[in-house]
mmCIF file of C-alpha atoms in Angstrom:
data_model
loop_
_atom_site.group_PDB
_atom_site.id
_atom_site.type_symbol
_atom_site.label_atom_id
_atom_site.label_comp_id
_atom_site.label_asym_id
_atom_site.label_seq_id
_atom_site.Cartn_x
_atom_site.Cartn_y
_atom_site.Cartn_z
ATOM 1 C CA MET A 1 0.000 0.000 0.000
ATOM 2 C CA ALA A 2 2.798 2.422 0.938
ATOM 3 C CA ALA A 3 4.734 1.671 -2.244
ATOM 4 C CA SER A 4 1.651 2.164 -4.412
ATOM 5 C CA LEU A 5 0.821 5.522 -2.762
ATOM 6 C CA ARG A 6 4.384 6.676 -3.197
ATOM 7 C CA SER A 7 4.576 5.506 -6.800
ATOM 8 C CA SER A 8 1.252 7.146 -7.663
ATOM 9 C CA TRP A 9 2.313 10.496 -6.229
ATOM 10 C CA TRP A 10 5.727 10.263 -7.921
ATOM 11 C CA GLN A 11 4.194 9.563 -11.339
ATOM 12 C CA ARG A 12 1.703 12.402 -11.067
ATOM 13 C CA TRP A 13 4.395 14.819 -9.949
ATOM 14 C CA ARG A 14 6.690 13.869 -12.825
ATOM 15 C CA ARG A 15 3.808 14.256 -15.331
ATOM 16 C CA CYS A 16 3.085 17.670 -13.834
ATOM 17 C CA LEU A 17 6.678 18.782 -14.490
ATOM 18 C CA SER A 18 6.379 17.823 -18.169
ATOM 19 C CA LEU A 19 3.271 19.945 -18.872
ATOM 20 C CA GLN A 20 3.025 23.519 -20.122
ATOM 21 C CA ASP A 21 2.910 26.325 -17.575
ATOM 22 C CA GLY A 22 -0.877 26.735 -17.476
ATOM 23 C CA SER A 23 -1.645 23.034 -17.243
ATOM 24 C CA ARG A 24 1.205 22.582 -14.777
ATOM 25 C CA ILE A 25 -0.183 25.171 -12.362
ATOM 26 C CA PHE A 26 -3.690 23.710 -12.609
ATOM 27 C CA LEU A 27 -2.547 20.156 -11.989
ATOM 28 C CA LEU A 28 -0.230 21.280 -9.199
ATOM 29 C CA LEU A 29 -3.177 22.874 -7.409
ATOM 30 C CA LEU A 30 -5.088 19.625 -7.737
ATOM 31 C CA LEU A 31 -2.180 17.679 -6.281
ATOM 32 C CA LEU A 32 -1.740 20.048 -3.373
ATOM 33 C CA GLY A 33 -5.449 19.895 -2.707
ATOM 34 C CA SER A 34 -5.467 16.110 -2.696
ATOM 35 C CA GLY A 35 -4.042 15.958 0.848
ATOM 36 C CA GLN A 36 -0.842 14.137 -0.171
ATOM 37 C CA GLY A 37 1.658 16.950 0.222
ATOM 38 C CA PRO A 38 3.654 16.383 2.345
ATOM 39 C CA TRP A 39 3.897 12.801 1.140
ATOM 40 C CA GLN A 40 2.370 10.145 3.347
ATOM 41 C CA VAL A 41 4.148 6.824 3.254
ATOM 42 C CA GLY A 42 2.325 4.208 5.263
ATOM 43 C CA ALA A 43 -1.053 5.210 6.638
ATOM 44 C CA GLY A 44 -0.589 7.255 9.808
ATOM 45 C CA GLN A 45 3.075 6.320 10.167
ATOM 46 C CA THR A 46 5.427 8.440 8.048
ATOM 47 C CA PHE A 47 5.250 11.927 6.562
ATOM 48 C CA GLU A 48 7.879 13.666 4.462
ATOM 49 C CA TYR A 49 8.689 17.374 4.590
ATOM 50 C CA LEU A 50 11.113 19.042 2.200
ATOM 51 C CA LYS A 51 14.018 20.706 4.044
ATOM 52 C CA ARG A 52 15.118 23.604 1.863
ATOM 53 C CA GLU A 53 18.320 24.293 3.809
ATOM 54 C CA HIS A 54 19.575 20.848 2.777
ATOM 55 C CA SER A 55 18.100 20.837 -0.762
ATOM 56 C CA LEU A 56 19.267 22.196 -4.094
ATOM 57 C CA SER A 57 17.516 22.612 -7.443
ATOM 58 C CA LYS A 58 17.395 24.964 -10.432
ATOM 59 C CA PRO A 59 18.124 27.875 -10.694
ATOM 60 C CA TYR A 60 20.777 26.908 -8.078
ATOM 61 C CA GLN A 61 20.522 29.922 -5.817
ATOM 62 C CA GLY A 62 22.644 29.760 -2.698
ATOM 63 C CA VAL A 63 25.616 28.066 -4.387
ATOM 64 C CA GLY A 64 28.982 29.742 -4.050
ATOM 65 C CA THR A 65 32.106 30.152 -1.971
ATOM 66 C CA GLY A 66 30.900 32.777 0.512
ATOM 67 C CA SER A 67 29.811 32.199 4.103
ATOM 68 C CA SER A 68 26.224 33.146 3.209
ATOM 69 C CA SER A 69 25.899 30.302 0.680
ATOM 70 C CA LEU A 70 24.083 27.124 1.654
ATOM 71 C CA TRP A 71 26.160 25.056 -0.779
ATOM 72 C CA ASN A 72 29.879 25.302 -1.539
ATOM 73 C CA LEU A 73 31.715 24.198 -4.667
ATOM 74 C CA MET A 74 35.173 22.659 -4.610
ATOM 75 C CA GLY A 75 37.785 21.832 -7.243
ATOM 76 C CA ASN A 76 36.608 21.759 -10.858
ATOM 77 C CA ALA A 77 32.883 21.819 -10.004
ATOM 78 C CA MET A 78 30.932 24.590 -11.737
ATOM 79 C CA VAL A 79 27.338 25.819 -11.916
ATOM 80 C CA MET A 80 25.594 25.606 -15.292
ATOM 81 C CA THR A 81 22.047 26.651 -16.185
ATOM 82 C CA GLN A 82 20.580 23.123 -16.161
ATOM 83 C CA TYR A 83 22.926 21.257 -13.829
ATOM 84 C CA ILE A 84 25.974 21.452 -11.592
ATOM 85 C CA ARG A 85 28.918 19.729 -13.235
ATOM 86 C CA LEU A 86 31.213 18.057 -10.718
ATOM 87 C CA THR A 87 33.765 17.040 -13.348
ATOM 88 C CA PRO A 88 33.901 17.551 -17.121
ATOM 89 C CA ASP A 89 34.727 14.784 -19.593
ATOM 90 C CA MET A 90 38.451 15.449 -19.197
ATOM 91 C CA GLN A 91 41.294 13.568 -17.547
ATOM 92 C CA SER A 92 42.509 14.234 -13.989
ATOM 93 C CA LYS A 93 39.633 16.412 -12.801
ATOM 94 C CA GLN A 94 38.070 16.515 -9.355
ATOM 95 C CA GLY A 95 35.047 18.384 -8.021
ATOM 96 C CA ALA A 96 32.568 18.419 -5.170
ATOM 97 C CA LEU A 97 29.433 20.114 -3.861
ATOM 98 C CA TRP A 98 28.868 20.371 -0.097
ATOM 99 C CA ASN A 99 26.035 21.591 2.086
ATOM 100 C CA ARG A 100 27.164 24.128 4.704
ATOM 101 C CA VAL A 101 24.369 23.300 7.150
ATOM 102 C CA PRO A 102 24.820 20.221 9.382
ATOM 103 C CA CYS A 103 21.827 17.881 9.406
ATOM 104 C CA PHE A 104 20.295 17.096 12.798
ATOM 105 C CA LEU A 105 17.317 15.134 11.463
ATOM 106 C CA ARG A 106 16.682 11.772 13.042
ATOM 107 C CA ASP A 107 15.029 10.134 10.020
ATOM 108 C CA TRP A 108 15.487 11.431 6.508
ATOM 109 C CA GLU A 109 15.399 10.693 2.791
ATOM 110 C CA LEU A 110 17.737 12.181 0.181
ATOM 111 C CA GLN A 111 16.686 12.145 -3.486
ATOM 112 C CA VAL A 112 19.463 12.702 -6.005
ATOM 113 C CA HIS A 113 18.791 13.553 -9.656
ATOM 114 C CA PHE A 114 22.031 12.981 -11.581
ATOM 115 C CA LYS A 115 23.431 12.292 -15.023
ATOM 116 C CA ILE A 116 26.648 10.538 -16.085
ATOM 117 C CA HIS A 117 27.614 10.765 -19.758
ATOM 118 C CA GLY A 118 30.618 11.122 -22.014
ATOM 119 C CA GLN A 119 32.428 10.135 -25.198
ATOM 120 C CA GLY A 120 34.081 7.006 -23.801
ATOM 121 C CA LYS A 121 32.966 3.623 -25.098
ATOM 122 C CA LYS A 122 32.487 0.448 -23.045
ATOM 123 C CA ASN A 123 34.820 0.343 -20.026
ATOM 124 C CA LEU A 124 36.718 3.372 -21.328
ATOM 125 C CA HIS A 125 35.167 5.900 -18.976
ATOM 126 C CA GLY A 126 35.355 6.756 -15.299
ATOM 127 C CA ASP A 127 35.348 6.990 -12.484
ATOM 128 C CA GLY A 128 31.889 7.761 -11.103
ATOM 129 C CA LEU A 129 30.443 9.862 -8.319
ATOM 130 C CA ALA A 130 29.689 9.572 -4.607
ATOM 131 C CA ILE A 131 27.005 10.903 -2.277
ATOM 132 C CA TRP A 132 28.139 11.614 1.274
ATOM 133 C CA TYR A 133 26.779 12.064 4.782
ATOM 134 C CA THR A 134 29.966 12.654 6.759
ATOM 135 C CA LYS A 135 31.463 14.431 9.740
ATOM 136 C CA ASP A 136 33.935 16.410 7.604
ATOM 137 C CA ARG A 137 33.210 18.459 4.490
ATOM 138 C CA MET A 138 35.269 20.058 1.734
ATOM 139 C CA GLN A 139 38.150 17.591 2.171
ATOM 140 C CA PRO A 140 39.535 16.579 -1.261
ATOM 141 C CA GLY A 141 40.993 13.110 -1.586
ATOM 142 C CA PRO A 142 41.226 9.895 -3.608
ATOM 143 C CA VAL A 143 37.780 8.398 -2.824
ATOM 144 C CA PHE A 144 35.682 9.753 -5.695
ATOM 145 C CA GLY A 145 37.117 13.193 -4.947
ATOM 146 C CA ASN A 146 36.715 13.016 -1.153
ATOM 147 C CA MET A 147 39.067 12.124 1.701
ATOM 148 C CA ASP A 148 39.915 8.524 2.578
ATOM 149 C CA LYS A 149 39.131 7.177 6.063
ATOM 150 C CA PHE A 150 36.056 9.393 6.225
ATOM 151 C CA VAL A 151 33.627 9.285 9.157
ATOM 152 C CA GLY A 152 30.040 8.632 8.090
ATOM 153 C CA LEU A 153 28.198 7.172 5.099
ATOM 154 C CA GLY A 154 29.333 7.000 1.482
ATOM 155 C CA VAL A 155 27.201 5.820 -1.450
ATOM 156 C CA PHE A 156 29.191 5.214 -4.630
ATOM 157 C CA VAL A 157 28.071 5.102 -8.262
ATOM 158 C CA ASP A 158 31.172 3.394 -9.644
ATOM 159 C CA THR A 159 31.438 3.274 -13.436
ATOM 160 C CA TYR A 160 34.823 1.589 -13.917
ATOM 161 C CA PRO A 161 35.661 -2.026 -12.891
ATOM 162 C CA ASN A 162 39.205 -1.708 -11.529
ATOM 163 C CA GLU A 163 39.324 -5.203 -10.060
ATOM 164 C CA GLU A 164 38.083 -6.850 -13.234
ATOM 165 C CA LYS A 165 40.671 -5.040 -15.359
ATOM 166 C CA GLN A 166 43.455 -6.090 -13.003
ATOM 167 C CA GLN A 167 42.281 -9.694 -13.194
ATOM 168 C CA GLU A 168 42.310 -9.501 -16.984
ATOM 169 C CA ALA A 169 45.814 -8.007 -16.947
ATOM 170 C CA GLN A 170 46.972 -10.955 -14.833
ATOM 171 C CA LYS A 171 45.156 -13.353 -17.188
ATOM 172 C CA ARG A 172 42.890 -14.557 -14.386
ATOM 173 C CA ARG A 173 39.132 -14.929 -14.488
ATOM 174 C CA TYR A 174 36.401 -14.166 -12.046
ATOM 175 C CA SER A 175 34.262 -17.013 -10.845
ATOM 176 C CA PRO A 176 30.604 -16.424 -11.824
ATOM 177 C CA GLY A 177 29.601 -16.080 -8.172
ATOM 178 C CA VAL A 178 31.722 -12.976 -7.496
ATOM 179 C CA GLN A 179 31.702 -11.076 -10.792
ATOM 180 C CA ARG A 180 29.955 -7.713 -10.729
ATOM 181 C CA VAL A 181 28.529 -5.810 -13.694
ATOM 182 C CA PHE A 182 29.407 -2.120 -13.902
ATOM 183 C CA PRO A 183 28.273 0.633 -13.413
ATOM 184 C CA TYR A 184 27.712 -0.501 -9.838
ATOM 185 C CA ILE A 185 26.169 1.172 -6.783
ATOM 186 C CA SER A 186 27.574 0.328 -3.337
ATOM 187 C CA ALA A 187 27.478 1.762 0.179
ATOM 188 C CA MET A 188 30.018 1.987 2.981
ATOM 189 C CA VAL A 189 29.850 3.083 6.637
ATOM 190 C CA ASN A 190 33.146 4.189 8.150
ATOM 191 C CA ASN A 191 34.263 5.301 11.615
ATOM 192 C CA GLY A 192 37.500 6.775 10.282
ATOM 193 C CA SER A 193 39.524 3.567 10.554
ATOM 194 C CA LEU A 194 38.860 2.003 7.138
ATOM 195 C CA SER A 195 40.391 2.799 3.753
ATOM 196 C CA TYR A 196 38.401 2.495 0.558
ATOM 197 C CA ASP A 197 40.060 -0.203 -1.582
ATOM 198 C CA HIS A 198 40.201 1.218 -5.111
ATOM 199 C CA GLU A 199 41.887 -1.834 -6.585
ATOM 200 C CA ARG A 200 38.918 -3.976 -5.534
ATOM 201 C CA ASP A 201 36.239 -1.292 -6.121
ATOM 202 C CA GLY A 202 35.440 -1.085 -2.414
ATOM 203 C CA ARG A 203 34.401 -4.744 -2.177
ATOM 204 C CA PRO A 204 36.012 -5.506 1.246
ATOM 205 C CA THR A 205 34.050 -2.760 3.035
ATOM 206 C CA GLU A 206 30.774 -2.542 1.134
ATOM 207 C CA LEU A 207 27.447 -3.087 2.896
ATOM 208 C CA GLY A 208 25.784 -4.203 -0.324
ATOM 209 C CA GLY A 209 25.378 -3.208 -3.926
ATOM 210 C CA CYS A 210 23.658 -3.624 -7.270
ATOM 211 C CA THR A 211 24.244 -3.080 -10.956
ATOM 212 C CA ALA A 212 22.992 0.265 -12.264
ATOM 213 C CA ILE A 213 23.306 0.999 -15.993
ATOM 214 C CA VAL A 214 23.280 4.799 -15.767
ATOM 215 C CA ARG A 215 25.629 6.089 -18.486
ATOM 216 C CA ASN A 216 24.527 7.969 -21.610
ATOM 217 C CA LEU A 217 20.802 7.535 -21.008
ATOM 218 C CA HIS A 218 18.252 9.778 -22.713
ATOM 219 C CA TYR A 219 15.945 9.918 -19.702
ATOM 220 C CA ASP A 220 16.337 11.064 -16.103
ATOM 221 C CA THR A 221 18.202 8.970 -13.528
ATOM 222 C CA PHE A 222 17.505 9.154 -9.798
ATOM 223 C CA LEU A 223 18.909 7.693 -6.604
ATOM 224 C CA VAL A 224 17.248 7.787 -3.190
ATOM 225 C CA ILE A 225 18.935 7.189 0.184
ATOM 226 C CA ARG A 226 16.474 6.564 2.995
ATOM 227 C CA TYR A 227 17.453 6.360 6.692
ATOM 228 C CA VAL A 228 14.614 5.424 9.056
ATOM 229 C CA LYS A 229 14.824 3.743 12.470
ATOM 230 C CA ARG A 230 18.457 2.737 11.907
ATOM 231 C CA HIS A 231 17.418 1.130 8.628
ATOM 232 C CA LEU A 232 19.341 2.160 5.498
ATOM 233 C CA THR A 233 17.599 1.708 2.143
ATOM 234 C CA ILE A 234 18.948 2.722 -1.262
ATOM 235 C CA MET A 235 16.715 2.654 -4.342
ATOM 236 C CA MET A 236 17.056 3.877 -7.904
ATOM 237 C CA ASP A 237 14.907 5.019 -10.798
ATOM 238 C CA ILE A 238 17.105 4.518 -13.869
ATOM 239 C CA ASP A 239 14.789 2.735 -16.317
ATOM 240 C CA GLY A 240 12.644 5.693 -17.361
ATOM 241 C CA LYS A 241 9.572 4.054 -15.783
ATOM 242 C CA HIS A 242 9.184 6.512 -12.871
ATOM 243 C CA GLU A 243 9.363 3.642 -10.392
ATOM 244 C CA TRP A 244 11.784 3.008 -7.550
ATOM 245 C CA ARG A 245 13.768 -0.216 -7.741
ATOM 246 C CA ASP A 246 15.475 -1.730 -4.683
ATOM 247 C CA CYS A 247 19.268 -1.759 -4.573
ATOM 248 C CA ILE A 248 20.567 -1.953 -0.967
ATOM 249 C CA GLU A 249 18.813 -2.588 2.321
ATOM 250 C CA VAL A 250 20.770 -2.793 5.582
ATOM 251 C CA PRO A 251 19.282 -2.843 9.119
ATOM 252 C CA GLY A 252 21.181 -1.775 12.210
ATOM 253 C CA VAL A 253 22.982 1.213 10.687
ATOM 254 C CA ARG A 254 23.849 3.809 13.325
ATOM 255 C CA LEU A 255 24.606 7.289 12.005
ATOM 256 C CA PRO A 256 25.213 10.297 14.273
ATOM 257 C CA ARG A 257 23.333 13.531 13.778
ATOM 258 C CA GLY A 258 25.057 16.782 12.844
ATOM 259 C CA TYR A 259 26.933 15.497 9.760
ATOM 260 C CA TYR A 260 27.038 17.122 6.299
ATOM 261 C CA PHE A 261 25.569 16.089 2.954
ATOM 262 C CA GLY A 262 27.678 16.365 -0.161
ATOM 263 C CA THR A 263 28.507 14.823 -3.513
ATOM 264 C CA SER A 264 31.828 14.501 -5.316
ATOM 265 C CA SER A 265 33.487 13.002 -8.369
ATOM 266 C CA ILE A 266 36.915 12.357 -9.824
ATOM 267 C CA THR A 267 38.416 11.385 -13.177
ATOM 268 C CA GLY A 268 41.804 9.838 -13.897
ATOM 269 C CA ASP A 269 43.144 8.479 -17.172
ATOM 270 C CA LEU A 270 39.502 7.885 -18.124
ATOM 271 C CA SER A 271 36.759 10.464 -17.772
ATOM 272 C CA ASP A 272 33.053 11.337 -17.958
ATOM 273 C CA ASN A 273 30.749 14.262 -17.353
ATOM 274 C CA HIS A 274 29.322 13.887 -13.833
ATOM 275 C CA ASP A 275 26.320 16.172 -13.376
ATOM 276 C CA VAL A 276 23.958 16.773 -10.466
ATOM 277 C CA ILE A 277 20.566 18.224 -11.389
ATOM 278 C CA SER A 278 19.012 18.322 -7.915
ATOM 279 C CA LEU A 279 19.407 17.194 -4.318
ATOM 280 C CA LYS A 280 16.233 17.093 -2.216
ATOM 281 C CA LEU A 281 16.217 16.154 1.454
ATOM 282 C CA PHE A 282 12.995 15.218 3.221
ATOM 283 C CA GLU A 283 12.475 15.037 6.951
ATOM 284 C CA LEU A 284 10.574 11.891 7.900
ATOM 285 C CA THR A 285 8.293 11.930 10.919
ATOM 286 C CA VAL A 286 8.064 8.368 12.177
ATOM 287 C CA GLU A 287 6.090 6.941 15.069
ATOM 288 C CA ARG A 288 8.188 5.064 17.642
ATOM 289 C CA THR A 289 7.233 2.837 20.524
ATOM 290 C CA PRO A 290 8.766 3.527 23.978
ATOM 291 C CA GLU A 291 11.049 0.517 23.443
ATOM 292 C CA GLU A 292 12.230 1.930 20.103
ATOM 293 C CA GLU A 293 12.880 5.310 21.717
ATOM 294 C CA LYS A 294 15.274 3.619 24.152
ATOM 295 C CA LEU A 295 16.983 1.641 21.398
ATOM 296 C CA HIS A 296 17.302 4.568 18.977
ATOM 297 C CA ARG A 297 19.254 6.946 21.163
ATOM 298 C CA ASP A 298 21.827 9.232 19.581
ATOM 299 C CA VAL A 299 25.221 7.771 18.772
ATOM 300 C CA PHE A 300 28.545 9.555 18.426
ATOM 301 C CA LEU A 301 30.369 7.276 15.983
ATOM 302 C CA PRO A 302 29.028 5.493 12.878
ATOM 303 C CA SER A 303 28.618 1.738 13.128
ATOM 304 C CA VAL A 304 26.647 -1.199 11.741
ATOM 305 C CA ASP A 305 25.173 -3.936 13.920
ATOM 306 C CA ASN A 306 26.864 -7.336 13.458
ATOM 307 C CA MET A 307 29.730 -5.687 11.575
ATOM 308 C CA LYS A 308 32.972 -5.162 13.467
ATOM 309 C CA LEU A 309 34.738 -1.933 12.559
ATOM 310 C CA PRO A 310 38.316 -1.445 13.791
ATOM 311 C CA GLU A 311 38.722 0.909 16.717
ATOM 312 C CA MET A 312 39.758 4.367 15.670
ATOM 313 C CA THR A 313 42.776 5.498 17.685
ATOM 314 C CA ALA A 314 43.007 9.249 18.016
ATOM 315 C CA PRO A 315 46.524 10.754 18.203
ATOM 316 C CA LEU A 316 47.520 11.991 21.637
ATOM 317 C CA PRO A 317 47.546 15.788 21.934
ATOM 318 C CA PRO A 318 50.985 17.378 22.493
ATOM 319 C CA LEU A 319 51.884 18.125 26.107
ATOM 320 C CA SER A 320 51.894 21.733 27.262
ATOM 321 C CA GLY A 321 54.980 23.262 28.931
ATOM 322 C CA LEU A 322 53.375 23.139 32.377
ATOM 323 C CA ALA A 323 52.349 19.494 31.981
ATOM 324 C CA LEU A 324 55.831 18.541 30.829
ATOM 325 C CA PHE A 325 57.397 20.371 33.812
ATOM 326 C CA LEU A 326 55.096 18.620 36.285
ATOM 327 C CA ILE A 327 55.859 15.209 34.793
ATOM 328 C CA VAL A 328 59.612 15.786 35.030
ATOM 329 C CA PHE A 329 59.345 17.248 38.544
ATOM 330 C CA PHE A 330 57.296 14.386 39.987
ATOM 331 C CA SER A 331 59.503 11.860 38.210
ATOM 332 C CA LEU A 332 62.567 13.320 39.947
ATOM 333 C CA VAL A 333 60.784 13.392 43.329
ATOM 334 C CA PHE A 334 59.759 9.762 42.896
ATOM 335 C CA SER A 335 63.335 8.816 41.914
ATOM 336 C CA VAL A 336 64.832 10.550 44.970
ATOM 337 C CA PHE A 337 62.216 8.944 47.220
ATOM 338 C CA ALA A 338 62.992 5.514 45.773
ATOM 339 C CA ILE A 339 66.755 6.034 46.283
ATOM 340 C CA VAL A 340 66.267 7.093 49.930
ATOM 341 C CA ILE A 341 64.077 4.072 50.669
ATOM 342 C CA GLY A 342 66.663 1.864 48.991
ATOM 343 C CA ILE A 343 69.494 3.279 51.149
ATOM 344 C CA ILE A 344 67.475 2.815 54.365
ATOM 345 C CA LEU A 345 66.655 -0.787 53.507
ATOM 346 C CA TYR A 346 70.295 -1.473 52.591
ATOM 347 C CA ASN A 347 71.564 -0.074 55.961
ATOM 348 C CA LYS A 348 69.065 -2.206 57.893
ATOM 349 C CA TRP A 349 70.159 -5.274 55.990
ATOM 350 C CA GLN A 350 73.824 -4.550 56.863
ATOM 351 C CA GLU A 351 72.988 -4.114 60.579
ATOM 352 C CA GLN A 352 71.161 -7.448 60.665
ATOM 353 C CA SER A 353 74.115 -9.121 58.957
ATOM 354 C CA ARG A 354 76.586 -7.834 61.630
ATOM 355 C CA LYS A 355 74.374 -9.066 64.493
ATOM 356 C CA ARG A 356 74.445 -12.584 63.079
ATOM 357 C CA PHE A 357 78.256 -12.682 63.154
ATOM 358 C CA TYR A 358 78.429 -11.538 66.795
#
């Protein structure tokens, strides 16, 4: 029932966007008067409200480098009239788009409208893009244009099969049970201790994944990331049918509040245009039982139930001058005290030895 309501609203909304201005306004009024905005997903259980401070769409107001902007560009990313291009179809480019406002929502859904296209033929294009919900923002690095050992959630739309090409170079073959078809969507939760394995396309640390043929399509492609009651769900609409298709579903995902949303991309020897048309975040209001309220308390470090992440060891802060002085002082006092006690014990031992001889 929930899926059918959601699909019906989605189809009507998409048809509304394709109409002329007059018909669009008329149909939009009908939709708003139908009692389904905000969207209701599951009778009496979940409502969605668009959060404009975490959303971005044409004409892309609030994008820039100043402190008053809600979204910041980084690297080679640039604003166009119909999209924001993270990287052009050129080698060795890197770009990102980051929200300046931390998200403190408990349950949320992020809808990403994107497009990946270029001149490269089969397996001669790369590398893909990533969508982030992380503690740190605007940190360039090797993981689809973002830093390695990030803290938070990363969802990757990987368009180049690095592991498969390495296997071919070594004249080895995949077994049918482990071969993946690219482009490929995967997800990873990190507490800052894990590195993304490029050579294996993130396989050792992925929570799940699915094939997603998203390059050079003549219709819109969408990705949705939904986080409700510690349940992570990733779906896609890439077939031009205006229907969500399941990709990843993982229970027991614990994400702290106050992290940042962003998206990034990188090209190397191979390249593609990586465009973002819109990012829309919805706040989900979900009913919880008293037991769920106790279980779903805030966490301070990302984790996944039944998945052991290595402990993150923070470097020790440097000692101040006063602390160093006190350590040296008390060390000397302790040394002198130990020497005095040693001398006293040695003298007593000598006295007892003399008494034995007499």
